[in-house]
Coordinates of C-alpha atoms and ligand atoms in Angstrom, one line a residue:
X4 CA -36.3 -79.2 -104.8
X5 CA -33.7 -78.2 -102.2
X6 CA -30.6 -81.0 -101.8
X7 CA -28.0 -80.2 -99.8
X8 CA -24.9 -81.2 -100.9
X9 CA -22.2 -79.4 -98.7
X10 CA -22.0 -81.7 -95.6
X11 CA -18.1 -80.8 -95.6
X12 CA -18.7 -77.7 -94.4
X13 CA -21.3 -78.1 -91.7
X14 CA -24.5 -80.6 -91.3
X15 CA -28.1 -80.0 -90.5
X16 CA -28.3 -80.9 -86.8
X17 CA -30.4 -84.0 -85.7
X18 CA -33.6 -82.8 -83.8
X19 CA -33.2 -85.5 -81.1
X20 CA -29.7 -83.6 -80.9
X21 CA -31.2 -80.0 -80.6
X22 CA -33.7 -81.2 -78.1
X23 CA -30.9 -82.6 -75.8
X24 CA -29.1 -79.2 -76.4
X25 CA -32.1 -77.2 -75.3
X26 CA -32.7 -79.3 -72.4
X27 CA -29.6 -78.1 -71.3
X28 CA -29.9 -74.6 -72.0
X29 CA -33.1 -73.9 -70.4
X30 CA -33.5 -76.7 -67.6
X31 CA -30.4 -77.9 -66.4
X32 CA -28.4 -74.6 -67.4
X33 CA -26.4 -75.0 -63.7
X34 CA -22.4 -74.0 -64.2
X35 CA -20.6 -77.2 -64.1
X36 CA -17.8 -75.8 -61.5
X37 CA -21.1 -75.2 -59.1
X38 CA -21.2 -77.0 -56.3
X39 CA -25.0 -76.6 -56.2
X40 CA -27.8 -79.3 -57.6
X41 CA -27.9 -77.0 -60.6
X42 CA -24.0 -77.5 -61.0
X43 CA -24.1 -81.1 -59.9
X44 CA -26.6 -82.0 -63.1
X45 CA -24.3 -80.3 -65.6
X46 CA -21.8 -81.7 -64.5
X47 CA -23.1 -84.9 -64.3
X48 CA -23.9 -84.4 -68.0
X49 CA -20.8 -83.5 -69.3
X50 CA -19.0 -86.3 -67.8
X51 CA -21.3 -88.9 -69.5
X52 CA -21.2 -86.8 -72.6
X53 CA -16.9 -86.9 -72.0
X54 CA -17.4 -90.7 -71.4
X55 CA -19.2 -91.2 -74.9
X56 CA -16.6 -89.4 -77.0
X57 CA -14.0 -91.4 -74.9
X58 CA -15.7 -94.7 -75.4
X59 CA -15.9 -94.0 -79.4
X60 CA -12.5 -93.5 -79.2
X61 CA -11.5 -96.7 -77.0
X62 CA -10.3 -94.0 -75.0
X63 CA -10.1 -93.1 -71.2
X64 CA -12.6 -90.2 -70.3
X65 CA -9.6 -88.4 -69.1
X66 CA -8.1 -88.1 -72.1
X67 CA -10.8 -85.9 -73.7
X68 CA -11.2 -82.7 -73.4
X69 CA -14.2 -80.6 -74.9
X70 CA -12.8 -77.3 -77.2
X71 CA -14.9 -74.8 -79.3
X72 CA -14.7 -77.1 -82.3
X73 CA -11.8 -78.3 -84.5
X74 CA -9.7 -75.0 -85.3
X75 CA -9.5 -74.7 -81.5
X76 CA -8.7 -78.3 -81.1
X77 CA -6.0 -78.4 -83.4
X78 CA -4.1 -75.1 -82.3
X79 CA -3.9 -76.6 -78.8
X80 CA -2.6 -80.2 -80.0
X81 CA -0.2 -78.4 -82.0
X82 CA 1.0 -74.7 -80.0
X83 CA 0.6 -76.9 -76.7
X84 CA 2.9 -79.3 -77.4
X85 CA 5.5 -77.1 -79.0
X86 CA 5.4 -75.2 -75.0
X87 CA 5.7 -78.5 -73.4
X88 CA 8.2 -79.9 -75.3
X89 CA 10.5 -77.0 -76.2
X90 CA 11.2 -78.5 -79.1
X91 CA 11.3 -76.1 -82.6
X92 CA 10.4 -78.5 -85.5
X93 CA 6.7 -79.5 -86.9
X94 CA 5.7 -82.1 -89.5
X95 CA 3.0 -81.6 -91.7
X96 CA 1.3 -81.7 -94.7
X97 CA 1.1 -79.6 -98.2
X98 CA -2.6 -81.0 -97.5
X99 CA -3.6 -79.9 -94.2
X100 CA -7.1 -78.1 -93.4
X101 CA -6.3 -74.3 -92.6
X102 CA -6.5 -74.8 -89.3
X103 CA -3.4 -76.5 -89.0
X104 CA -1.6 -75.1 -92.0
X105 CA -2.1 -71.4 -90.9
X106 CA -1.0 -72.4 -87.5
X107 CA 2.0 -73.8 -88.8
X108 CA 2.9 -71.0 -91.2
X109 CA 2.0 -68.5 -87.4
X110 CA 4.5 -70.4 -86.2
X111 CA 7.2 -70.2 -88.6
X112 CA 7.1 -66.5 -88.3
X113 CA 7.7 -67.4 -84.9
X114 CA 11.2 -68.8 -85.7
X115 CA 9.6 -72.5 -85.3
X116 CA 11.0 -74.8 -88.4
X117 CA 7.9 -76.8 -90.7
X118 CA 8.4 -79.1 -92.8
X119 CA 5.7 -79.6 -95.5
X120 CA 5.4 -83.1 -96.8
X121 CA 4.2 -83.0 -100.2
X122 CA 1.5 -85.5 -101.6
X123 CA 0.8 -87.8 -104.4
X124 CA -1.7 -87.0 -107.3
X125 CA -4.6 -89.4 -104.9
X126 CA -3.3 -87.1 -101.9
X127 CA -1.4 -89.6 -99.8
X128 CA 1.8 -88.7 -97.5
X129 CA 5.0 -90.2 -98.6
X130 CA 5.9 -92.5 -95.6
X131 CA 9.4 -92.3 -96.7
X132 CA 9.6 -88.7 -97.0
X133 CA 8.4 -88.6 -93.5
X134 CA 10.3 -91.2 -91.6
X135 CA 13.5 -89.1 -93.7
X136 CA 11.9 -85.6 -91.7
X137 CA 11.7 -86.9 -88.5
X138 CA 15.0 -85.3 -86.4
X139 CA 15.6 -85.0 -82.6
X140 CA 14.4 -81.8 -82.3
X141 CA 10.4 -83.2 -84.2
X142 CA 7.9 -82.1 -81.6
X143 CA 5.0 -83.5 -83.4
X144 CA 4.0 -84.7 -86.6
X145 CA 0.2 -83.4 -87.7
X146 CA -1.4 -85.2 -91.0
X147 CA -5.2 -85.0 -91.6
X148 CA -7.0 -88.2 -91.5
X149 CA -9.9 -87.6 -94.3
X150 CA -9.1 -84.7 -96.1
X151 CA -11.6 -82.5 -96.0
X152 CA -11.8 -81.3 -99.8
X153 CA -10.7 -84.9 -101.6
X154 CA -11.8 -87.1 -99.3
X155 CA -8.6 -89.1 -99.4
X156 CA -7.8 -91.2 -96.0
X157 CA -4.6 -91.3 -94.7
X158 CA -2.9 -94.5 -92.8
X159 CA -2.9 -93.8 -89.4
X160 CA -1.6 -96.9 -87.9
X161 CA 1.2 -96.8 -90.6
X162 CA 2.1 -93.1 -89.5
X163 CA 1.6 -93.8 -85.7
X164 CA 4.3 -96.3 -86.1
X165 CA 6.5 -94.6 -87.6
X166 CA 6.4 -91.8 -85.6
X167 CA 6.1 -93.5 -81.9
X168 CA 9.8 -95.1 -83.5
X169 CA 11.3 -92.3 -83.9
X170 CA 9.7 -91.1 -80.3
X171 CA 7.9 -87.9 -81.6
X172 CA 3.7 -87.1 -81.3
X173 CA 1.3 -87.9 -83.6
X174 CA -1.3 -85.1 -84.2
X175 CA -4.3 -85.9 -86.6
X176 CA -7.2 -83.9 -87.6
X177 CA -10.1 -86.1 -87.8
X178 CA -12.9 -83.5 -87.9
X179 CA -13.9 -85.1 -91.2
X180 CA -14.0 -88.8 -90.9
X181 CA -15.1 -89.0 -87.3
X182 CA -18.1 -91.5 -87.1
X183 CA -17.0 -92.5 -90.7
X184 CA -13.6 -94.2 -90.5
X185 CA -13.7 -95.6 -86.8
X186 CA -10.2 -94.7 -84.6
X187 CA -9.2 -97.4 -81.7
X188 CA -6.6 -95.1 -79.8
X189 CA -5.5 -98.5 -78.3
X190 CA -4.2 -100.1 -81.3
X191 CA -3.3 -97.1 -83.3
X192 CA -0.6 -95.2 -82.1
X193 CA -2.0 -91.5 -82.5
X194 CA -1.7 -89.0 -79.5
X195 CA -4.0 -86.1 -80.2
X196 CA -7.2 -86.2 -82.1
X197 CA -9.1 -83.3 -83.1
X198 CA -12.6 -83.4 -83.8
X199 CA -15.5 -81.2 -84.2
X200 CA -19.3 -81.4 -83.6
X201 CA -20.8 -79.9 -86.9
X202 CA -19.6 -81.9 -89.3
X203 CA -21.6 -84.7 -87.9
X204 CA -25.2 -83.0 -87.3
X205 CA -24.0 -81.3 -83.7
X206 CA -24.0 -78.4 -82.8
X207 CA -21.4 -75.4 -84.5
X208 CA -18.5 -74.2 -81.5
X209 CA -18.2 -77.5 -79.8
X210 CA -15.7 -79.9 -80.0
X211 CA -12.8 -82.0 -78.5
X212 CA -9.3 -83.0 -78.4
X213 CA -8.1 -86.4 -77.4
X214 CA -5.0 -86.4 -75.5
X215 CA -3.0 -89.7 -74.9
X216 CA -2.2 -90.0 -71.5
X217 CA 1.3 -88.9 -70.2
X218 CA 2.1 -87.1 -73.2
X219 CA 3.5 -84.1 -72.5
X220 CA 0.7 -80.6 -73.6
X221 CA 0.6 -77.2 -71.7
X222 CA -2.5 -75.2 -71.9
X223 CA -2.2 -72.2 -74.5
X224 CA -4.7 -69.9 -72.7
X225 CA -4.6 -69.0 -68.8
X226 CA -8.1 -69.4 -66.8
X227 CA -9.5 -71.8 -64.8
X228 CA -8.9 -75.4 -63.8
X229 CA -11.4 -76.8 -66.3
X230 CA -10.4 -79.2 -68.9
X231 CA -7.9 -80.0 -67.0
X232 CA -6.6 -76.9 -67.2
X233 CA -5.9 -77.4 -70.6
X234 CA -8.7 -75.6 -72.1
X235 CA -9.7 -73.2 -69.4
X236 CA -13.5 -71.1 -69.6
X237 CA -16.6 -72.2 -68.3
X238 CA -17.9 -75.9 -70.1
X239 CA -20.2 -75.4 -72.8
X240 CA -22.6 -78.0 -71.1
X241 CA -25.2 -78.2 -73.5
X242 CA -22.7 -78.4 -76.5
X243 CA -21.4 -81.0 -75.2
X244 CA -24.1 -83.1 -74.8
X245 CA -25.3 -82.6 -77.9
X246 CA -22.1 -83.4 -79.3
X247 CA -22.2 -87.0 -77.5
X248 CA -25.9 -87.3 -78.7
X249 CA -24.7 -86.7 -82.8
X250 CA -22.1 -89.3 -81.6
X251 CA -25.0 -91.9 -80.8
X252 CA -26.8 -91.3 -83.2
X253 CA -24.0 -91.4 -86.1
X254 CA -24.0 -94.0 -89.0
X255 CA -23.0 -94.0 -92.2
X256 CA -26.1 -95.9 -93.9
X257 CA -26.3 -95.5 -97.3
X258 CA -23.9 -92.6 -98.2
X259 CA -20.8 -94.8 -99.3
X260 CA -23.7 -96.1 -102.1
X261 CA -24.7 -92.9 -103.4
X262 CA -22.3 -91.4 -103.3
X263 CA -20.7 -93.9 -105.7
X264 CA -23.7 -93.2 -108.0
X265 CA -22.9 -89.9 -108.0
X266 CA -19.1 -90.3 -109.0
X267 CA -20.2 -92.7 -111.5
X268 CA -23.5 -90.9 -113.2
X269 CA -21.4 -87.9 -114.0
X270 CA -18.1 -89.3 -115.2
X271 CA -21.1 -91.2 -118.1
X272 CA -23.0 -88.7 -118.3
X273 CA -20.7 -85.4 -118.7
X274 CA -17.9 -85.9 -120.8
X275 CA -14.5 -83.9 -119.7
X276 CA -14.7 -85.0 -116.3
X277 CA -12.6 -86.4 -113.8
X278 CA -12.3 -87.8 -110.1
X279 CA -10.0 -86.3 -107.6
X280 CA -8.7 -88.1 -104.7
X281 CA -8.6 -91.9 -104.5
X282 CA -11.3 -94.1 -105.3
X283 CA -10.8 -96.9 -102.2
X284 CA -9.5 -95.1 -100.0
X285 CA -11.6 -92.4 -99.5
X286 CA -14.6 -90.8 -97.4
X287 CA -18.0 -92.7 -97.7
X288 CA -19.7 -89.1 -98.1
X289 CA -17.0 -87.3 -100.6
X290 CA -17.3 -86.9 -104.3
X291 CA -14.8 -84.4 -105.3
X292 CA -15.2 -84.0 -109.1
X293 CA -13.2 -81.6 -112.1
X294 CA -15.1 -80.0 -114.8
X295 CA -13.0 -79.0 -118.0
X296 CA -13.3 -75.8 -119.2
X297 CA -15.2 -74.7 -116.6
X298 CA -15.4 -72.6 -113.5
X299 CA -16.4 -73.4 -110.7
X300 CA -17.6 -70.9 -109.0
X301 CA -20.2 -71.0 -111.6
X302 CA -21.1 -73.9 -111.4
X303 CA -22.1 -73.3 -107.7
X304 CA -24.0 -70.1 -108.4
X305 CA -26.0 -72.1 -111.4
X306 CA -26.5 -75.3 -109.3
X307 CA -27.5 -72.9 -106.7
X308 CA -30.4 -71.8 -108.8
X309 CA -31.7 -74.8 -109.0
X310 CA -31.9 -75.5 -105.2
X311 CA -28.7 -77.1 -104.4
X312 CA -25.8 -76.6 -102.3
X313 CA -22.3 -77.7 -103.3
X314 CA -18.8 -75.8 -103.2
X315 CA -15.7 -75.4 -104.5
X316 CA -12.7 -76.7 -102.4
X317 CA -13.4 -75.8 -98.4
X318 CA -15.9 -73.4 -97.4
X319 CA -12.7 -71.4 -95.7
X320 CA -11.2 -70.8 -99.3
X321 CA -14.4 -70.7 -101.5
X322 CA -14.8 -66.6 -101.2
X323 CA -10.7 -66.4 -102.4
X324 CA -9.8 -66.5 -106.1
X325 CA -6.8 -68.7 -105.6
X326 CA -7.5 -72.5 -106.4
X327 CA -7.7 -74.5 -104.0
X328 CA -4.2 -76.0 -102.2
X329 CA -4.8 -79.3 -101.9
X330 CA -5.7 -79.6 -105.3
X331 CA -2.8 -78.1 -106.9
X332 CA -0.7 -79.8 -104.1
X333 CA -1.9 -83.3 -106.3
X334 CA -0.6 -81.6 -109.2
X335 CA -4.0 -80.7 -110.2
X336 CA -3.5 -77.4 -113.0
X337 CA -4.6 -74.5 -111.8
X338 CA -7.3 -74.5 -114.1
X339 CA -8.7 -77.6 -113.4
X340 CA -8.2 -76.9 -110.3
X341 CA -10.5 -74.0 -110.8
X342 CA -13.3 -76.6 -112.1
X343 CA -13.6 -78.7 -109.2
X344 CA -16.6 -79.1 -107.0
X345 CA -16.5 -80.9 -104.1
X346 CA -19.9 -82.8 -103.3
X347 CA -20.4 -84.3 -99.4
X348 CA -23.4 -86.4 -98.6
X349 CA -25.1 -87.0 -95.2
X350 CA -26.8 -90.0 -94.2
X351 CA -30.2 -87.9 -94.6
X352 CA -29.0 -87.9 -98.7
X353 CA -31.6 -89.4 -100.8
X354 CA -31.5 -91.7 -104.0
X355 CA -33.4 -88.8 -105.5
X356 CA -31.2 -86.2 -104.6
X357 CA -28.4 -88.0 -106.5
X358 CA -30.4 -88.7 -109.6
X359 CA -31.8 -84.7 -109.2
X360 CA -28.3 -83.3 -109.1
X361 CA -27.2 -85.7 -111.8
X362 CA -29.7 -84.2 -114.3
X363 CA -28.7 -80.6 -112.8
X364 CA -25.0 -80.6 -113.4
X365 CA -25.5 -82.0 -117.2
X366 CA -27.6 -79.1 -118.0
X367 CA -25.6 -76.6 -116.3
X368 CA -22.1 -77.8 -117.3
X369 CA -23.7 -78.1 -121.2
X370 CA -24.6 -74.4 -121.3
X371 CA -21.2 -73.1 -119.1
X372 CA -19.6 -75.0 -122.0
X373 CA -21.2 -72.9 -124.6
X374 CA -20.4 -69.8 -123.3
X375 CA -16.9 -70.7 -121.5
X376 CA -13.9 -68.4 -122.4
X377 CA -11.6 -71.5 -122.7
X378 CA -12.9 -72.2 -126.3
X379 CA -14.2 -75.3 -125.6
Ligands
PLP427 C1 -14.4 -78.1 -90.4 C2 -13.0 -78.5 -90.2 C3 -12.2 -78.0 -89.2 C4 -12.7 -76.8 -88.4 O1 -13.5 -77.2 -87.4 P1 -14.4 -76.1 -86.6 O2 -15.2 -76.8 -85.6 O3 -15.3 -75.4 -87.7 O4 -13.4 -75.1 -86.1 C5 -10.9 -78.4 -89.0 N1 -10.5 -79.5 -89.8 C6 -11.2 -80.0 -90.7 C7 -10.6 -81.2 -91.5 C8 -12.5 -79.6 -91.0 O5 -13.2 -80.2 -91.9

C-alpha cells in the first residue's frame, strides 16, 4: 500500500489540472506579449486564470500578479516594499516558513532592523507584543497564516487591524491554507498575500502575490513590463492556468474528519505521545504529532518501508540535523522536538489510509522504543 502523507510539501497534481496545463504547452503555447492570434489566446488565458485567483480572493484582477511560486512571492511582498517605502524595520515571526525568515535574516545583514515576535506553546503571535513593535519607521509586518509545520492559524483580521492602525503593511504567507481557510481581502485588512500552486495539486514554479491596490511595492528584478512590471519575464501561461484550474477544483471534503481520526487513533493507541499546535484552530489537513523517546528521522525511514510518506518538520529543514524552529520556538525540547512528524492529508486521503498508517506507526514506534538510546 502506498499513502501519501506529505501534502505540506507538495500535492499530486489533479489530471483535469495537468490536461489544461498541456493544452497550453503544446496548443496554445503563443507568448502572451504577442500581438499575434497565438499571443492573443495566452493572453486571453492568463487573464481569466488572473480573474479566478482574484475572484477567490474578493480581489480585483489587478491586484494579482503570477510569481514562480511562494519563495518568490514572499521575497517581492517583503524586499519590494522595503525599496518603495524606504523605511528600515520588518515585523515578523520566530514562526515564519524559510522563505520569509531567511529573507529577513538577508536583510539584517543588510543593516535592515527585524524584529522576531515570539510565539505561544499552540504557535500564536502575541497581539500585544506586536501592536508594542510597531514604530514609524515599520515597513511591513509579515506573519504566516497556517503554519506550514503545526498547522496553527493565525488571526488575520485581528493582525490587519492592528496593523492598518498603526498605518504599516500587512504581509501574510498563505501558501498553506489557501483553498482551506477562505481570505476576503475586502473585509480583512491584509495587503500582500503569497500563495503558491503545489501545495494545492498545481503545478510546482507557479504562483502569485496579491497586492492591495495603492500600496506602495517596486519591482525587485529589472525586465519587462509584465506583471505590471512588478515581476518582469515572460508569463508562464500554462502555469497559470493550471494554477486557476487547482483553484476550481479545490475543496476540503473530508480531510478535517480524518485527519481528526488520525490525531485521535495515535494519541489511544501509542502511549508517549502528544499534539503540537492547536487543536481548533488549526489546518483541516495537519496532524503534527511528538513521539517520546524517539527520532524522527526514523520513524520516516521505517514508515517509509512500509509505503508511506510523512516528514519531519518542513521538507526545507528535513535533510539538516537541527530540530525544527518552530517547534522549539513553542518551547518544544529539543528532543521532542526531534520526535515530531508532521502528517498533511489531501482531499484524495482515504479512511483506509488513516486506519493503514495507524497500525503502521504502532508497530514501528513499539520496536524504535526497544532499541532507542533514550532508555526508554
Ligand atoms: C511551500 C511553502 C512556501 C514555498 O513555496 P514555493 O512555491 O515552493 O516556493 C512558502 N511558504 C509556505 C508556508 C510554504 O508551505
Amino acid at each position: 500500500m502506498k499513502v501519501y502523507l506529505d501534502n505540506g510539501a507538495t500535492t499530486m497534481v489533479d489530471v483535469n489540472v495537468a490536461k489544461v496545463v498541456q493544452h497550453y504547452m503544446t496548443n496554445d503555447y503563443g507568448n502572451a506579449g504577442s500581438i499575434h492570434q497565438f499571443g492573443e489566446s495566452a493572453k486571453d488565458a492568463l487573464e481569466k486564470a488572473r480573474n479566478t485567483i482574484a475572484k477567490s480572493l474578493n480581489a480585483n484582477a489587478t491586484e494579482i500578479i503570477f510569481t514562480s511560486g511562494g519563495t518568490e512571492s514572499d521575497n517581492i511582498a517583503i524586499r519590494g516594499v522595503l525599496k518603495a517605502t524606504g523605511k528600515k524595520h520588518i515585523i515578523t515571526s520566530r514562526f515564519e516558513h524559510h522563505a520569509v525568515l531567511k529573507t529577513c535574516e538577508a536583510l539584517e545583514k543588510k543593516g535592515y532592523k527585524v524584529t522576531y515576535l515570539g510565539i505561544d506553546k499552540e504557535g500564536f503571535v502575541n497581539l500585544k507584543h506586536l501592536e508594542d513593535a510597531i514604530t514609524k519607521d515599520t515597513a511591513l509586518v509579515s506573519i504566516i497564516h497556517a503554519n506550514n509545520e503545526v498547522g496553527t492559524i493565525q488571526d488575520l483580521k485581528k493582525i490587519g487591524e492592528i496593523c492598518r492602525n498603526h498605518d504599516t503593511y500587512f504581509h501574510t504567507d498563505a501558501v498553506q491554507s489557501y483553498t482551506k481557510v477562505p481570505i476576503d481581502t475586502k473585509k480583512i485588512k491584509v495587503d500582500l498575500i503569497s500563495l503558491s500552486a503545489h501545495k494545492i495539486h498545481g503545478p510546482k514554479g507557479i504562483g502569485a502575490l496579491y497586492v492591495r491596490k495603492g500600496i506602495k511595492i517596486k519591482n525587485i528584478f529589472d525586465g519587462g513590463e509584465q506583471e505590471f512590471g512588478l515581476r518582469p519575464g515572460t508569463e508562464n501561461v500554462a502555469g497559470a492556468v493550471g494554477f486557476a484550474k487547482a483553484v476550481e477544483l479545490a475543496k476540503t471534503g473530508n480531510m478535517e474528519w480524518l485527519r481528526d481520526r488520525l490525531i485521535d487513533g495515535i494519541l489511544k493507541e501509542i502511549p508517549d505521545t502528544f499534539l503540537n499546535g492547536s487543536r481548533g484552530n488549526r489546518l483541516c489537513n495537519n496532524a503534527n504529532i511528538t513521539f517520546k523517546y524517539v527520532e524522527g528521522e526514523a520513524i520516516v525511514l521505517h514508515l517509509s518501508a512500509k509505503g508511506i510518506a510523512v516528514s519531519t518538520g518542513s521538507a526545507c529543514t528535513s535533510h539538516s540535523l537541527k530540530p525544527s524552529h518552530v517547534l522549539t520556538a513553542m518551547g518544544l525540547k529539543p528532543e521532542d522536538a526531534h520526535g515530531s512528524i508532521r502528517f498533511t492529508l489531501s482531499r484524495f486521503t482515504t479512511p483506509v489510509e488513516i486506519s493503514y498508517t495507524i497500525k503502521a506507526l504502532k508497530e514501528v514506534i513499539t520496536n524504535l522504543r526497544r532499541i532507542s538510546p533514550f532508555g526508554k
